Coordinates of C-alpha atoms in Angstrom, one line a residue:
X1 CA 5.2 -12.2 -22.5
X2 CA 2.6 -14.8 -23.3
X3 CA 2.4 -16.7 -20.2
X4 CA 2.8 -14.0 -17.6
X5 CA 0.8 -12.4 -15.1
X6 CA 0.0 -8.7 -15.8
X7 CA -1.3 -6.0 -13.7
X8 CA -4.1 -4.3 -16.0
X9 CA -5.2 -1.6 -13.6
X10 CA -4.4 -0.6 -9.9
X11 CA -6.4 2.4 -7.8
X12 CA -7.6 3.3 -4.7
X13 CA -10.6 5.5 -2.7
X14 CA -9.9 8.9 -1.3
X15 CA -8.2 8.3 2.5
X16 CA -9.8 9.5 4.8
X17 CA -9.0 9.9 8.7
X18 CA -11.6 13.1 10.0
X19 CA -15.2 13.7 9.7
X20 CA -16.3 15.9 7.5
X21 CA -17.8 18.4 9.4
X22 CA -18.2 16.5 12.6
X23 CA -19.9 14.0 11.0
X24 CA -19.9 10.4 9.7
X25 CA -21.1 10.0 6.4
X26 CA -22.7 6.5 4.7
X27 CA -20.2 6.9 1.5
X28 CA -17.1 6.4 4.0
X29 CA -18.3 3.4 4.8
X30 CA -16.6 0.4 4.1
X31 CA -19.3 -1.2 1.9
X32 CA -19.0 2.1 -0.1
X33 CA -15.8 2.6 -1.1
X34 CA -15.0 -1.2 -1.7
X35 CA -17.9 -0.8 -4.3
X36 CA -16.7 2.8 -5.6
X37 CA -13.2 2.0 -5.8
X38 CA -14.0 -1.4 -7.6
X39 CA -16.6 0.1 -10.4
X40 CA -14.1 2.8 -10.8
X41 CA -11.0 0.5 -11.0
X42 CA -13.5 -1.9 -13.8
X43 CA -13.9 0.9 -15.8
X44 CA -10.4 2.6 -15.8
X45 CA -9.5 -1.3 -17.0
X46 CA -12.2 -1.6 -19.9
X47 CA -13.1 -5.0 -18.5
X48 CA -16.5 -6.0 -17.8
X49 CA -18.0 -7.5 -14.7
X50 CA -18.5 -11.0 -16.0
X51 CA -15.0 -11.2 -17.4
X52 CA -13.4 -11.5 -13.3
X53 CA -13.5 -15.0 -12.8
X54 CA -11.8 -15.2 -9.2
X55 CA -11.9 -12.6 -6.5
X56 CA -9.4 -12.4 -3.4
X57 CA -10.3 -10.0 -0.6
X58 CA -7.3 -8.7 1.9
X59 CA -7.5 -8.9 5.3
X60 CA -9.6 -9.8 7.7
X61 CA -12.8 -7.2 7.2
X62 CA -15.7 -8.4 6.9
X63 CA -17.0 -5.7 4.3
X64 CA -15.0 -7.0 2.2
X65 CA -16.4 -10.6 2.2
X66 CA -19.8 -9.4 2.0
X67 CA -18.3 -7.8 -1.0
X68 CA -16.9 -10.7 -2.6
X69 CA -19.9 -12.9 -1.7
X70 CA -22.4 -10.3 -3.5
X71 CA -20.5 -10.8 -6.8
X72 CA -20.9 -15.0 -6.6
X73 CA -24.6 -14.2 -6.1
X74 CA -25.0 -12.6 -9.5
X75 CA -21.8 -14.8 -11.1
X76 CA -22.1 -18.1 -9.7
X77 CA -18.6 -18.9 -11.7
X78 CA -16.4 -16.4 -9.6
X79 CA -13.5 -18.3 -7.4
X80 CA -13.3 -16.2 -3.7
X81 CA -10.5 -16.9 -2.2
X82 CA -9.6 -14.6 1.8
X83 CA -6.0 -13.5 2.3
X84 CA -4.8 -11.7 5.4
X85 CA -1.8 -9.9 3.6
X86 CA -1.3 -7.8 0.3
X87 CA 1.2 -10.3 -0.2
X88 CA -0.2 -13.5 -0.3
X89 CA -3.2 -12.1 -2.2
X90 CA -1.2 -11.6 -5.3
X91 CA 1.1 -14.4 -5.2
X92 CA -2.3 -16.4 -5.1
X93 CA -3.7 -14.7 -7.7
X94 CA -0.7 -14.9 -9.4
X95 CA -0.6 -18.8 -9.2
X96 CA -4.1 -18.7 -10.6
X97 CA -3.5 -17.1 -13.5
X98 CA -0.2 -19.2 -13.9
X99 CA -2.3 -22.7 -13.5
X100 CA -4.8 -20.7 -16.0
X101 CA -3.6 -17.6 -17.7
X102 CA -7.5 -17.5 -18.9
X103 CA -8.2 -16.4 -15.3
X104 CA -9.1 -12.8 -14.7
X105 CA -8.8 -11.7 -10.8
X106 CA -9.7 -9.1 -8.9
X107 CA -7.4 -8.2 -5.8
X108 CA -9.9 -6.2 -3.1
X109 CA -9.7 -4.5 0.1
X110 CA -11.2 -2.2 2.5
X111 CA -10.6 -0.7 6.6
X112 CA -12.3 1.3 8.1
X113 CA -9.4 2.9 10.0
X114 CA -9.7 1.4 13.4
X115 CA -6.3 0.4 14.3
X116 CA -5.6 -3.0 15.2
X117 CA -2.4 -2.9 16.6
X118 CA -0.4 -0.6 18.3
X119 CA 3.9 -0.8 17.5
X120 CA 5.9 -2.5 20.6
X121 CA 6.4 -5.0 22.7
X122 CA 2.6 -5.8 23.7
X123 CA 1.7 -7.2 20.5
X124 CA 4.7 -9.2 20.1
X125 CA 6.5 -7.1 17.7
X126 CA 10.4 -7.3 17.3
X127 CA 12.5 -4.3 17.9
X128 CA 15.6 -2.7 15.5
X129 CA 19.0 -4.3 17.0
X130 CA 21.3 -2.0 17.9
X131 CA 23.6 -2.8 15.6
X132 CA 21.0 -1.5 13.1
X133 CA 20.3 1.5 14.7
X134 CA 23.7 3.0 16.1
X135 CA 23.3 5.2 13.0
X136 CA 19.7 6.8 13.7
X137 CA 18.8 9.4 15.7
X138 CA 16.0 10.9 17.1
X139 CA 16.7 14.0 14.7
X140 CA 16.8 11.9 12.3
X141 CA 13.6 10.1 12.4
X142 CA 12.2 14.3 12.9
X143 CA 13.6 14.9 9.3
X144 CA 12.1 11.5 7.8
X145 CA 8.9 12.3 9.4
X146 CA 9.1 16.1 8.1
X147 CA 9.9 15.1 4.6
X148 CA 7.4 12.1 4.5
X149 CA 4.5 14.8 5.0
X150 CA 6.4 17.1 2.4
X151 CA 7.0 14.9 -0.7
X152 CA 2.6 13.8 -0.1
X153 CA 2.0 17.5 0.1
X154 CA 4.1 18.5 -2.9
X155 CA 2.4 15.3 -4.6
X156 CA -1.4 16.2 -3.5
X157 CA -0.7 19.9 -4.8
X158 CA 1.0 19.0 -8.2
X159 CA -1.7 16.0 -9.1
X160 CA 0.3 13.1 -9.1
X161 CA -2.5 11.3 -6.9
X162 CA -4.4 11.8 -9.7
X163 CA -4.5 8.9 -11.6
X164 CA -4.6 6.7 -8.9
X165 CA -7.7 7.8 -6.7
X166 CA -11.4 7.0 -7.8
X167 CA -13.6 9.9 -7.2
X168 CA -16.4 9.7 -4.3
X169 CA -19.3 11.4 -4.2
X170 CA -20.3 12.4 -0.9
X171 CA -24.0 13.4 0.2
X172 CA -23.7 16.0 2.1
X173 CA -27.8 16.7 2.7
X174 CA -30.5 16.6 0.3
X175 CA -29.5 19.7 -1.4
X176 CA -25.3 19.4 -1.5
X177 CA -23.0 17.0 -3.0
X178 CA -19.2 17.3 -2.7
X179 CA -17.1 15.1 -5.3
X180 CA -14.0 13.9 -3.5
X181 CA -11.0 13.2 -5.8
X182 CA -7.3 13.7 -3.5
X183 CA -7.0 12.7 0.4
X184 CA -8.2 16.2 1.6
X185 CA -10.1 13.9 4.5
X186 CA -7.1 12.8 6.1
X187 CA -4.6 14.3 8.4
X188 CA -3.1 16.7 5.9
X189 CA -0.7 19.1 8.9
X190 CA 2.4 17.7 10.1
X191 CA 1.6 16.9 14.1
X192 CA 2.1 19.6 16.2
X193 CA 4.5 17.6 18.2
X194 CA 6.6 16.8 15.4
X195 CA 10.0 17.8 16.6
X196 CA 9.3 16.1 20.5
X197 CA 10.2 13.0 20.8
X198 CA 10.6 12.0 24.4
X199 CA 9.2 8.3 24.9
X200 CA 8.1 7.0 28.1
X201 CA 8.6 3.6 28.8
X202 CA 4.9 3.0 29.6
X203 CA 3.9 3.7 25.5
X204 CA 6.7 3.3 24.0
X205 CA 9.4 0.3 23.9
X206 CA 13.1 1.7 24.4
X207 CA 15.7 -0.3 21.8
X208 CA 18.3 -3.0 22.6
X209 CA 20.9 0.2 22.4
X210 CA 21.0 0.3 26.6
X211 CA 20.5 3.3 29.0
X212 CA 21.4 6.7 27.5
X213 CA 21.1 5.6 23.7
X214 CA 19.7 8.1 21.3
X215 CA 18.0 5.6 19.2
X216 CA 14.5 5.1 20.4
X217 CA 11.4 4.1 18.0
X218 CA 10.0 7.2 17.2
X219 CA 6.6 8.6 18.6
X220 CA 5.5 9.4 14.8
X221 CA 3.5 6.2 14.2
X222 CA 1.5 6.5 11.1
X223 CA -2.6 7.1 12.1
X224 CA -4.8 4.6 11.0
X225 CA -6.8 5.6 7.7
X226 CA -10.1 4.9 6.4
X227 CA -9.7 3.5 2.3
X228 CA -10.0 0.9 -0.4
X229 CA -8.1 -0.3 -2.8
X230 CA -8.2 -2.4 -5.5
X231 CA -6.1 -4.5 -8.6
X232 CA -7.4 -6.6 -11.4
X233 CA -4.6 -8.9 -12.8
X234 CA -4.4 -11.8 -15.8
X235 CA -2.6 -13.4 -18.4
X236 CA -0.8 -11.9 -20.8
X237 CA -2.4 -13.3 -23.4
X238 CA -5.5 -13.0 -21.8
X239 CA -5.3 -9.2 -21.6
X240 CA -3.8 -9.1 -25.6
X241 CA -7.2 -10.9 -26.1
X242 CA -9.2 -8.3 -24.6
X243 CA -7.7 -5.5 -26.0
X244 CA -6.1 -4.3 -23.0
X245 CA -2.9 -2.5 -21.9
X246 CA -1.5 -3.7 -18.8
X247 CA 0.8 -1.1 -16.5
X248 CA 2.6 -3.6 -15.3
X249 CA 4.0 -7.5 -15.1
X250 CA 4.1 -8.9 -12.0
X251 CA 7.5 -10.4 -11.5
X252 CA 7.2 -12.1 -8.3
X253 CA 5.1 -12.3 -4.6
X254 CA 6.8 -13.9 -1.5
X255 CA 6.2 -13.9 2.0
X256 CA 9.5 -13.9 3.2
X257 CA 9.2 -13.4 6.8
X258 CA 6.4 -14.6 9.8
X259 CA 7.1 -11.4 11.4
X260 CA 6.0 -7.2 10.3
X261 CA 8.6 -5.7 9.1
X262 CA 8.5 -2.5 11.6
X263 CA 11.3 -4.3 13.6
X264 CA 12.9 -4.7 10.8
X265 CA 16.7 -6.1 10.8
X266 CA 19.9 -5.9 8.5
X267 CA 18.9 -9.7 8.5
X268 CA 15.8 -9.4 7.1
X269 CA 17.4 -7.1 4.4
X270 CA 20.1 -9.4 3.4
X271 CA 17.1 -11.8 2.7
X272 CA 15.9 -9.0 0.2
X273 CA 19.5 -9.2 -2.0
X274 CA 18.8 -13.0 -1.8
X275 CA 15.3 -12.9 -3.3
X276 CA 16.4 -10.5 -5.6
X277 CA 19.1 -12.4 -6.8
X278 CA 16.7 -15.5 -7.4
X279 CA 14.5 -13.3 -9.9
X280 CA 17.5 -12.3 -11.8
X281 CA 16.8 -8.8 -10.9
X282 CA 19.7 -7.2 -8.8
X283 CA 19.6 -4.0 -6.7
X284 CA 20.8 -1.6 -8.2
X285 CA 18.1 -2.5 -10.9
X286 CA 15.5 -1.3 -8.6
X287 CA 14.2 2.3 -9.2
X288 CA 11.9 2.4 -6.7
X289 CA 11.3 1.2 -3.2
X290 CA 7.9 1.3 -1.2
X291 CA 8.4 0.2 2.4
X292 CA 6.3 0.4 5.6
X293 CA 5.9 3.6 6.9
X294 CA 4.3 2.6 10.3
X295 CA 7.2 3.9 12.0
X296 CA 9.9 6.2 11.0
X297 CA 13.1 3.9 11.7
X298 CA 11.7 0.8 9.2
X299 CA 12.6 3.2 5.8
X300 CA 15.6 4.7 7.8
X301 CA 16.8 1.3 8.2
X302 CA 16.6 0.7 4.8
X303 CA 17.9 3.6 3.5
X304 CA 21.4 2.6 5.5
X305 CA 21.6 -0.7 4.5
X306 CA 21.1 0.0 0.9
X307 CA 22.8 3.2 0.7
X308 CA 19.8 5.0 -1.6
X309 CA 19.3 7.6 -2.6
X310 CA 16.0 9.3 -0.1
X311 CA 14.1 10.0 -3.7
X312 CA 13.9 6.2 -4.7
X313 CA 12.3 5.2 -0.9
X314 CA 8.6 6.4 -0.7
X315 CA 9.4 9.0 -3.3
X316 CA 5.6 10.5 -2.6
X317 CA 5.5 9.8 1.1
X318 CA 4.2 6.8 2.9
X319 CA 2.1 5.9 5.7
X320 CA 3.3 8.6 8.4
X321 CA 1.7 11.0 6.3
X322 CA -1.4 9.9 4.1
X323 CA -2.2 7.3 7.1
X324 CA -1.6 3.4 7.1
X325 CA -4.0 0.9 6.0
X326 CA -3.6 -1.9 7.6
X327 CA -3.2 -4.7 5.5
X328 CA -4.3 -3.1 2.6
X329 CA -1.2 -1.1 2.8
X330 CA 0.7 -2.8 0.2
X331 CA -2.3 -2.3 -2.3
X332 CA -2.4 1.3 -1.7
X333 CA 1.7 1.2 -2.1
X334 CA 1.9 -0.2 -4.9
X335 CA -1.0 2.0 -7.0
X336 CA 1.1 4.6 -6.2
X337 CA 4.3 3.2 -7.2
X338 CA 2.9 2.1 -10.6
X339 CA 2.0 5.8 -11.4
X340 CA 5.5 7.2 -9.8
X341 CA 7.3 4.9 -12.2
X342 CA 5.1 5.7 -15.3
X343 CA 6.0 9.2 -14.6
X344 CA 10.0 8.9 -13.9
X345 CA 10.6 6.0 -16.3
X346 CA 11.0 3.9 -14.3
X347 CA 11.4 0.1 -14.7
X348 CA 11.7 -1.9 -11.8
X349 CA 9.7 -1.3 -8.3
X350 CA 9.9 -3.3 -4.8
X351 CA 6.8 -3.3 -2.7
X352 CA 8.0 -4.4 1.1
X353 CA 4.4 -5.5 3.4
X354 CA 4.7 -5.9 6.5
X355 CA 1.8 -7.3 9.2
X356 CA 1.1 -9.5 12.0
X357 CA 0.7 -12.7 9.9
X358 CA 4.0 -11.6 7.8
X359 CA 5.9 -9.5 5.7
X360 CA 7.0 -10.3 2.0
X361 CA 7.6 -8.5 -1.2
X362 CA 6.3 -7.6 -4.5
X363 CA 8.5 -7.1 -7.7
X364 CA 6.7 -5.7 -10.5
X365 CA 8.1 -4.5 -13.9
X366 CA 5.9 -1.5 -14.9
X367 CA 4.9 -1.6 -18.6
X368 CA 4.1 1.8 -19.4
X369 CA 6.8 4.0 -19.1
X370 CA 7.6 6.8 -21.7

């Protein structure tokens, strides 16, 4: 395992998507929880700060360069490098540490929950063919939705967020401080329209499937979230150098696609058997799936075409009910697959990412399982 690239530590902020009681508070601030989550995430990893010698921030916030640039002030020698997807931020820090395996680098990224987009046709987003979607139906995408907001509750309740969240500590006056440590800030009830789905054409696109077709896309976008997230990665020799224990290897980053993955396509998936096949891992290898959540008909999709079982897709819920991050999605998807895997025994997870500048994947071996 000499030369490869290994994923030392992964974690994440709290999300949020409310006020706490009615108001906005400085420690949900961008600038906050990138600097929370990244202490946090340095000292979960045992690495100190002058050991990162490249960091790569994800998407297009500017906290999040103000972030980066605040480290070269104090250590002139750190690379920055800007990425738009979670994606191509770790297949460039993956082909730093591969030109260098020396390298130690610091994935980063923060939103502050406004949504960018919207899902549909106004922002130039594809829509499910209906060959893709003769099988899904609006009751369908009800029980996804239901069970997306049931396997994060059952998660939240039993701790398994645990080890992936960095405490914040929020001020809540002079006299009270309240230590955050789960997503009790976001959107924790299933909505209370969650079994009505009847689009209207003006806010939502109709699919290909033609007047009187059942499969719509569903009126349960994910809501935007407020959060950070954050990676350090390096050589495998590197880390045996430092003393450290990596949870996991990274096997491979590709942008396989110029378009999100929420109109996603039994095309785009036969492109996920080829990449797979070109890494010598094959399907049914796979033990875990994380895939956009933005929608409820992406994962459906998926689940069809692959024929898995519901418990290996989003096994702790995705975006519909802990809230999407926008580009930082795939960070915050694949901390949480790391720790699902460590917990299962699992080997093998595949991180899908989709967003406007592309969608790829990330194949990661995790390290630690029992």
């Amino acid at each position: 395992m000499t030369n490869e690239v290994v994923i030392v530590e992964a974690v994440r902020s709290p999300l949020t998507q409310r006020q706490l009681y009615g108001r906005i508070h400085c420690e949900l601030a961008e600038e906050k929880l990138l600097d929370v989550t990244v202490n946090g995430l340095l000292q979960r990893a045992k690495i100190d700060e002058d050991e990162i010698t490249t960091v790569v921030t994800v998407g297009d916030g500017a906290a999040s360069r103000r972030h980066a640039e605040s480290w070269r002030k104090v250590f002139p020698h750190i690379d920055l490098h800007e990425s738009m997807t979670t994606t191509a931020a770790m297949k460039l820090a993956s082909d730093a540490i591969t030109a260098e395996p020396r390298r130690t680098v610091l994935v980063v990224g923060a939103t502050n929950g406004d949504c960018r987009h919207e899902t549909g046709a106004s922002t130039g987003r594809p829509t499910p063919l209906e060959a893709d979607l003769r099988r899904i139906t609006q009751q369908n995408q009800i029980e996804y939705v239901s069970a997306s907001y049931r396997r994060a509750r059952e998660c939240a309740l039993s701790g398994d967020f645990r080890r992936e969240i960095i405490p914040l500590e929020l001020h809540l006056d002079h006299e009270m401080t309240e230590f955050i440590a789960s997503d009790e800030l976001r959107q924790v009830c299933e909505p209370a329209g969650a079994h009505r789905l009847a689009p209207t054409p003006a806010a939502l696109p109709v699919s290909n499937g033609g007047a009187g077709h059942d499969c719509q896309l569903s009126l349960h976008r994910a809501h935007s979230a407020r959060g950070a997230g954050a990676l350090v990665l390096t050589g495998a020799s590197r880390a045996d150098e430092l003393g450290l224990h990596p949870r996991g290897r990274l096997v491979g980053a590709e942008t396989l696609f110029d378009t999100p993955l929420t109109g996603v396509s039994v095309s785009h998936l036969e492109s996920v058997r080829s990449y797979l096949r070109s890494m010598g891992v094959s399907l049914n290898r796979i033990d875990q799936f994380e895939v956009p959540e933005e929608v409820a008909v992406t994962p459906l999709i998926w689940l069809e075409e692959f024929g898995l079982n519901t418990y290996m897709l989003n096994p702790r819920g995705g975006a519909l009910a802990l809230g999407h991050l926008a580009e930082i999605e795939g960070i915050r998807c694949l901390t949480t697959m790391l720790s699902a895997l460590e917990d299962t025994g699992g080997t093998y997870g595949l991180v899908a990412t989709s967003g406007l500048e592309g969608s790829g994947l990330l194949l990661v071996e995790c390290l630690n399982s029992p």
